[in-house]
mmCIF file of C-alpha atoms in Angstrom:
data_model
loop_
_atom_site.group_PDB
_atom_site.id
_atom_site.type_symbol
_atom_site.label_atom_id
_atom_site.label_comp_id
_atom_site.label_asym_id
_atom_site.label_seq_id
_atom_site.Cartn_x
_atom_site.Cartn_y
_atom_site.Cartn_z
ATOM 1 C CA UNK A 1440 0.787 -22.200 -6.220
ATOM 2 C CA UNK A 1441 -1.964 -20.542 -8.195
ATOM 3 C CA UNK A 1442 -1.551 -21.049 -11.939
ATOM 4 C CA UNK A 1443 -3.634 -20.163 -14.955
ATOM 5 C CA UNK A 1444 -2.623 -21.480 -18.368
ATOM 6 C CA UNK A 1445 -4.288 -20.339 -21.569
ATOM 7 C CA UNK A 1446 -4.304 -22.443 -24.718
ATOM 8 C CA UNK A 1447 -6.057 -22.685 -28.057
ATOM 9 C CA UNK A 1448 -4.730 -19.578 -29.751
ATOM 10 C CA UNK A 1449 -3.540 -19.523 -33.342
ATOM 11 C CA UNK A 1450 -4.151 -18.198 -36.826
ATOM 12 C CA UNK A 1451 -7.767 -18.120 -37.989
ATOM 13 C CA UNK A 1452 -9.547 -16.558 -40.944
ATOM 14 C CA UNK A 1453 -12.061 -13.757 -40.507
ATOM 15 C CA UNK A 1454 -15.558 -15.073 -39.897
ATOM 16 C CA UNK A 1455 -14.332 -18.334 -38.410
ATOM 17 C CA UNK A 1456 -14.420 -19.573 -34.822
ATOM 18 C CA UNK A 1457 -11.870 -20.409 -32.158
ATOM 19 C CA UNK A 1458 -12.151 -21.662 -28.600
ATOM 20 C CA UNK A 1459 -9.642 -20.684 -25.945
ATOM 21 C CA UNK A 1460 -9.156 -22.628 -22.737
ATOM 22 C CA UNK A 1461 -7.948 -21.436 -19.343
ATOM 23 C CA UNK A 1462 -6.744 -24.310 -17.177
ATOM 24 C CA UNK A 1463 -6.418 -23.526 -13.490
ATOM 25 C CA UNK A 1464 -4.518 -25.157 -10.647
ATOM 26 C CA UNK A 1465 -3.488 -24.399 -7.093
ATOM 27 C CA UNK A 1466 -6.857 -23.156 -5.852
ATOM 28 C CA UNK A 1467 -10.508 -24.207 -5.654
ATOM 29 C CA UNK A 1468 -11.482 -23.178 -9.160
ATOM 30 C CA UNK A 1469 -15.217 -23.349 -8.620
ATOM 31 C CA UNK A 1470 -15.090 -20.690 -5.920
ATOM 32 C CA UNK A 1471 -13.832 -17.964 -8.232
ATOM 33 C CA UNK A 1472 -14.996 -15.844 -11.114
ATOM 34 C CA UNK A 1473 -12.787 -15.867 -14.204
ATOM 35 C CA UNK A 1474 -12.178 -12.831 -16.379
ATOM 36 C CA UNK A 1475 -10.772 -12.581 -19.914
ATOM 37 C CA UNK A 1476 -8.647 -9.596 -20.933
ATOM 38 C CA UNK A 1477 -7.067 -9.064 -24.349
ATOM 39 C CA UNK A 1478 -4.333 -6.907 -25.810
ATOM 40 C CA UNK A 1479 -3.970 -6.079 -29.488
ATOM 41 C CA UNK A 1480 -0.367 -5.977 -30.754
ATOM 42 C CA UNK A 1481 1.355 -2.873 -29.437
ATOM 43 C CA UNK A 1482 -1.879 -1.630 -27.850
ATOM 44 C CA UNK A 1483 -3.432 -1.380 -24.412
ATOM 45 C CA UNK A 1484 -5.465 -3.782 -22.342
ATOM 46 C CA UNK A 1485 -9.164 -4.429 -22.976
ATOM 47 C CA UNK A 1486 -11.524 -6.188 -20.576
ATOM 48 C CA UNK A 1487 -13.457 -8.754 -22.642
ATOM 49 C CA UNK A 1488 -15.803 -10.314 -20.109
ATOM 50 C CA UNK A 1489 -16.129 -12.634 -17.174
ATOM 51 C CA UNK A 1490 -18.075 -15.532 -15.725
ATOM 52 C CA UNK A 1491 -19.262 -15.665 -12.151
ATOM 53 C CA UNK A 1492 -18.862 -18.731 -10.005
ATOM 54 C CA UNK A 1493 -21.769 -21.173 -9.874
ATOM 55 C CA UNK A 1494 -22.516 -19.900 -6.378
ATOM 56 C CA UNK A 1495 -23.459 -16.628 -8.080
ATOM 57 C CA UNK A 1496 -25.297 -18.269 -10.925
ATOM 58 C CA UNK A 1497 -22.396 -18.740 -13.339
ATOM 59 C CA UNK A 1498 -23.667 -15.746 -15.288
ATOM 60 C CA UNK A 1499 -21.584 -13.649 -17.638
ATOM 61 C CA UNK A 1500 -20.866 -10.049 -18.659
ATOM 62 C CA UNK A 1501 -19.216 -8.872 -21.884
ATOM 63 C CA UNK A 1502 -17.856 -5.757 -23.488
ATOM 64 C CA UNK A 1503 -20.127 -4.482 -26.250
ATOM 65 C CA UNK A 1504 -17.645 -5.210 -29.050
ATOM 66 C CA UNK A 1505 -17.835 -8.979 -28.446
ATOM 67 C CA UNK A 1506 -21.392 -9.363 -27.172
ATOM 68 C CA UNK A 1507 -23.288 -11.885 -29.293
ATOM 69 C CA UNK A 1508 -20.066 -13.271 -30.790
ATOM 70 C CA UNK A 1509 -18.080 -14.452 -27.760
ATOM 71 C CA UNK A 1510 -19.271 -16.802 -25.026
ATOM 72 C CA UNK A 1511 -17.520 -17.520 -21.746
ATOM 73 C CA UNK A 1512 -18.272 -20.812 -20.020
ATOM 74 C CA UNK A 1513 -16.730 -22.982 -17.341
ATOM 75 C CA UNK A 1514 -16.351 -26.630 -16.388
ATOM 76 C CA UNK A 1515 -15.616 -26.726 -12.684
ATOM 77 C CA UNK A 1516 -15.090 -30.497 -12.751
ATOM 78 C CA UNK A 1517 -12.098 -29.942 -15.052
ATOM 79 C CA UNK A 1518 -10.930 -26.595 -13.619
ATOM 80 C CA UNK A 1519 -11.241 -25.002 -17.037
ATOM 81 C CA UNK A 1520 -12.815 -21.815 -18.320
ATOM 82 C CA UNK A 1521 -13.508 -21.318 -22.004
ATOM 83 C CA UNK A 1522 -13.777 -18.373 -24.347
ATOM 84 C CA UNK A 1523 -15.720 -19.368 -27.461
ATOM 85 C CA UNK A 1524 -15.091 -16.800 -30.175
ATOM 86 C CA UNK A 1525 -17.348 -16.830 -33.240
ATOM 87 C CA UNK A 1526 -17.535 -14.568 -36.287
ATOM 88 C CA UNK A 1527 -13.987 -13.423 -35.651
ATOM 89 C CA UNK A 1528 -12.823 -10.090 -37.005
ATOM 90 C CA UNK A 1529 -9.325 -8.812 -37.721
ATOM 91 C CA UNK A 1530 -9.703 -6.430 -34.777
ATOM 92 C CA UNK A 1531 -10.000 -9.445 -32.451
ATOM 93 C CA UNK A 1532 -6.305 -10.139 -33.028
ATOM 94 C CA UNK A 1533 -4.247 -10.039 -29.871
ATOM 95 C CA UNK A 1534 -3.022 -11.812 -26.794
ATOM 96 C CA UNK A 1535 -5.824 -13.176 -24.632
ATOM 97 C CA UNK A 1536 -5.286 -13.495 -20.891
ATOM 98 C CA UNK A 1537 -7.473 -15.243 -18.360
ATOM 99 C CA UNK A 1538 -7.416 -13.955 -14.821
ATOM 100 C CA UNK A 1539 -8.769 -15.025 -11.478
ATOM 101 C CA UNK A 1540 -11.123 -12.551 -9.931
ATOM 102 C CA UNK A 1541 -11.338 -12.098 -6.169
ATOM 103 C CA UNK A 1542 -14.078 -9.672 -5.254
ATOM 104 C CA UNK A 1543 -13.408 -6.757 -7.583
ATOM 105 C CA UNK A 1544 -9.773 -7.549 -8.125
ATOM 106 C CA UNK A 1545 -7.857 -9.536 -10.754
ATOM 107 C CA UNK A 1546 -5.158 -11.137 -8.679
ATOM 108 C CA UNK A 1547 -3.622 -13.872 -10.859
ATOM 109 C CA UNK A 1548 -3.096 -13.849 -14.617
ATOM 110 C CA UNK A 1549 -2.090 -16.478 -17.118
ATOM 111 C CA UNK A 1550 0.761 -15.939 -19.566
ATOM 112 C CA UNK A 1551 -1.624 -15.296 -22.453
ATOM 113 C CA UNK A 1552 -2.327 -16.951 -25.793
ATOM 114 C CA UNK A 1553 -2.029 -15.203 -29.163
ATOM 115 C CA UNK A 1554 -4.976 -15.101 -31.530
ATOM 116 C CA UNK A 1555 -4.338 -13.863 -35.050
ATOM 117 C CA UNK A 1556 -7.333 -13.218 -37.294
ATOM 118 C CA UNK A 1557 -6.161 -12.847 -40.851
ATOM 119 C CA UNK A 1558 -6.894 -14.139 -44.320
ATOM 120 C CA UNK B 833 -19.728 2.746 -20.416
ATOM 121 C CA UNK B 834 -17.242 4.494 -18.143
ATOM 122 C CA UNK B 835 -14.305 5.982 -20.037
ATOM 123 C CA UNK B 836 -10.926 6.136 -18.335
ATOM 124 C CA UNK B 837 -8.635 8.872 -19.583
ATOM 125 C CA UNK B 838 -5.049 8.255 -18.570
ATOM 126 C CA UNK B 839 -2.257 10.792 -18.872
ATOM 127 C CA UNK B 840 0.376 11.172 -19.997
ATOM 128 C CA UNK B 841 0.513 8.442 -22.641
ATOM 129 C CA UNK B 842 4.269 8.299 -22.204
ATOM 130 C CA UNK B 843 6.986 9.979 -20.202
ATOM 131 C CA UNK B 844 10.747 9.986 -19.969
ATOM 132 C CA UNK B 845 12.312 10.049 -16.537
ATOM 133 C CA UNK B 846 15.567 9.334 -14.782
ATOM 134 C CA UNK B 847 16.338 6.945 -11.979
ATOM 135 C CA UNK B 848 15.433 8.664 -8.733
ATOM 136 C CA UNK B 849 12.779 10.908 -10.247
ATOM 137 C CA UNK B 850 9.303 11.241 -8.803
ATOM 138 C CA UNK B 851 6.702 10.176 -11.362
ATOM 139 C CA UNK B 852 2.972 10.864 -11.342
ATOM 140 C CA UNK B 853 0.374 9.271 -13.607
ATOM 141 C CA UNK B 854 -3.260 10.344 -13.637
ATOM 142 C CA UNK B 855 -6.508 8.614 -14.537
ATOM 143 C CA UNK B 856 -9.771 10.453 -14.904
ATOM 144 C CA UNK B 857 -13.100 8.624 -14.999
ATOM 145 C CA UNK B 858 -15.999 9.876 -17.102
ATOM 146 C CA UNK B 859 -18.267 9.468 -14.065
ATOM 147 C CA UNK B 860 -17.790 8.835 -10.382
ATOM 148 C CA UNK B 861 -16.443 5.403 -9.514
ATOM 149 C CA UNK B 862 -15.897 5.806 -5.750
ATOM 150 C CA UNK B 863 -12.544 4.129 -5.121
ATOM 151 C CA UNK B 864 -13.159 1.199 -7.501
ATOM 152 C CA UNK B 865 -9.835 1.553 -9.282
ATOM 153 C CA UNK B 866 -6.681 -0.514 -9.546
ATOM 154 C CA UNK B 867 -3.256 0.205 -11.024
ATOM 155 C CA UNK B 868 -1.276 -2.367 -13.006
ATOM 156 C CA UNK B 869 2.282 -2.548 -14.261
ATOM 157 C CA UNK B 870 3.115 -4.427 -17.442
ATOM 158 C CA UNK B 871 6.550 -5.239 -18.812
ATOM 159 C CA UNK B 872 7.071 -6.290 -22.444
ATOM 160 C CA UNK B 873 5.892 -9.812 -23.191
ATOM 161 C CA UNK B 874 4.519 -10.306 -19.694
ATOM 162 C CA UNK B 875 1.098 -10.332 -18.083
ATOM 163 C CA UNK B 876 0.186 -7.278 -16.003
ATOM 164 C CA UNK B 877 0.879 -7.201 -12.272
ATOM 165 C CA UNK B 878 -1.395 -5.367 -9.876
ATOM 166 C CA UNK B 879 0.316 -2.648 -7.853
ATOM 167 C CA UNK B 880 -2.532 -0.814 -6.168
ATOM 168 C CA UNK B 881 -6.117 -1.817 -5.440
ATOM 169 C CA UNK B 882 -9.093 0.162 -4.179
ATOM 170 C CA UNK B 883 -7.315 3.307 -5.384
ATOM 171 C CA UNK B 884 -4.796 3.500 -2.553
ATOM 172 C CA UNK B 885 -4.083 0.068 -1.077
ATOM 173 C CA UNK B 886 -0.673 -1.384 -1.847
ATOM 174 C CA UNK B 887 -0.667 -4.912 -3.202
ATOM 175 C CA UNK B 888 1.356 -7.302 -1.048
ATOM 176 C CA UNK B 889 4.983 -7.505 -2.152
ATOM 177 C CA UNK B 890 4.920 -4.212 -4.047
ATOM 178 C CA UNK B 891 7.603 -1.708 -2.999
ATOM 179 C CA UNK B 892 6.432 1.194 -0.874
ATOM 180 C CA UNK B 893 7.723 3.717 -3.420
ATOM 181 C CA UNK B 894 4.444 3.046 -5.257
ATOM 182 C CA UNK B 895 1.368 4.809 -3.940
ATOM 183 C CA UNK B 896 -2.121 5.580 -5.163
ATOM 184 C CA UNK B 897 -4.625 8.222 -4.289
ATOM 185 C CA UNK B 898 -7.942 9.614 -5.374
ATOM 186 C CA UNK B 899 -11.632 8.943 -5.308
ATOM 187 C CA UNK B 900 -14.623 9.704 -7.465
ATOM 188 C CA UNK B 901 -13.246 10.737 -10.847
ATOM 189 C CA UNK B 902 -9.584 11.661 -10.299
ATOM 190 C CA UNK B 903 -6.880 9.146 -9.440
ATOM 191 C CA UNK B 904 -3.118 9.261 -9.238
ATOM 192 C CA UNK B 905 -0.329 6.707 -9.227
ATOM 193 C CA UNK B 906 2.942 8.021 -7.828
ATOM 194 C CA UNK B 907 6.372 6.439 -7.906
ATOM 195 C CA UNK B 908 8.368 8.348 -5.317
ATOM 196 C CA UNK B 909 11.841 7.449 -6.579
ATOM 197 C CA UNK B 910 11.965 5.698 -9.936
ATOM 198 C CA UNK B 911 14.097 2.573 -10.048
ATOM 199 C CA UNK B 912 15.506 0.786 -13.122
ATOM 200 C CA UNK B 913 12.994 -2.049 -12.766
ATOM 201 C CA UNK B 914 10.079 0.420 -12.882
ATOM 202 C CA UNK B 915 10.466 1.192 -16.567
ATOM 203 C CA UNK B 916 7.267 -0.349 -17.897
ATOM 204 C CA UNK B 917 3.742 0.516 -18.973
ATOM 205 C CA UNK B 918 1.150 1.364 -16.341
ATOM 206 C CA UNK B 919 -2.637 1.006 -16.623
ATOM 207 C CA UNK B 920 -5.534 2.009 -14.460
ATOM 208 C CA UNK B 921 -8.626 -0.209 -14.351
ATOM 209 C CA UNK B 922 -12.076 0.776 -13.132
ATOM 210 C CA UNK B 923 -14.253 -1.992 -11.703
ATOM 211 C CA UNK B 924 -17.191 0.102 -10.601
ATOM 212 C CA UNK B 925 -19.540 -1.008 -13.372
ATOM 213 C CA UNK B 926 -19.611 -3.281 -16.415
ATOM 214 C CA UNK B 927 -17.911 -3.292 -18.752
ATOM 215 C CA UNK B 928 -14.764 -2.756 -16.732
ATOM 216 C CA UNK B 929 -12.460 -0.399 -18.572
ATOM 217 C CA UNK B 930 -8.732 0.239 -18.635
ATOM 218 C CA UNK B 931 -6.972 3.503 -19.211
ATOM 219 C CA UNK B 932 -4.963 3.748 -22.413
ATOM 220 C CA UNK B 933 -1.689 3.147 -20.591
ATOM 221 C CA UNK B 934 1.380 5.216 -19.705
ATOM 222 C CA UNK B 935 4.758 4.051 -20.950
ATOM 223 C CA UNK B 936 7.556 5.081 -18.602
ATOM 224 C CA UNK B 937 10.854 5.256 -20.472
ATOM 225 C CA UNK B 938 14.423 5.988 -19.491
ATOM 226 C CA UNK B 939 15.580 9.561 -20.063
#
């Protein structure tokens, strides 16, 4: 069974950093791209960015609002993807989901982890 | 960036009603569009991919259509379990972008 489990969320002050993890099981993690999507409280979904598989260079894409502050990486030996979030802003508050990407489709999602940026 | 304009933002409907939700892209995206359903406190579930292909396990009362800039999600006969929020997602170019969502509520 394919599973994605996010962790690492919590309360953090503006300007500080946080690293989220996405631990995968039930499939060959290294063969897939991983995407991060977030949702502010009571708001819609926002695509944050993704990392390609190593077969496609392991390169990344980001939405403009996080570019230069967030970094997605992966450790295929541990079946984990990371979202390193620096210089956090209050508007980064929300639930962060990791998803498996197959071609152009997001077929499996984790349950999400809540990040609250507040002083 | 491609903007996805979804309408309506909310609607009230009764069980058995036919419901239509529309997404308009700010530029042509071929058929690079998916539809998702999200229930409160849960991760989204994909209903439709490539604009009109039904995700496995999704009831046939859901259908999608469109290409280019205009897309539609139709629920032919609304069921109690369909009350949720629906989002379109374009994956034609980066950054991928979601519509603002349509909340389907009970009339």
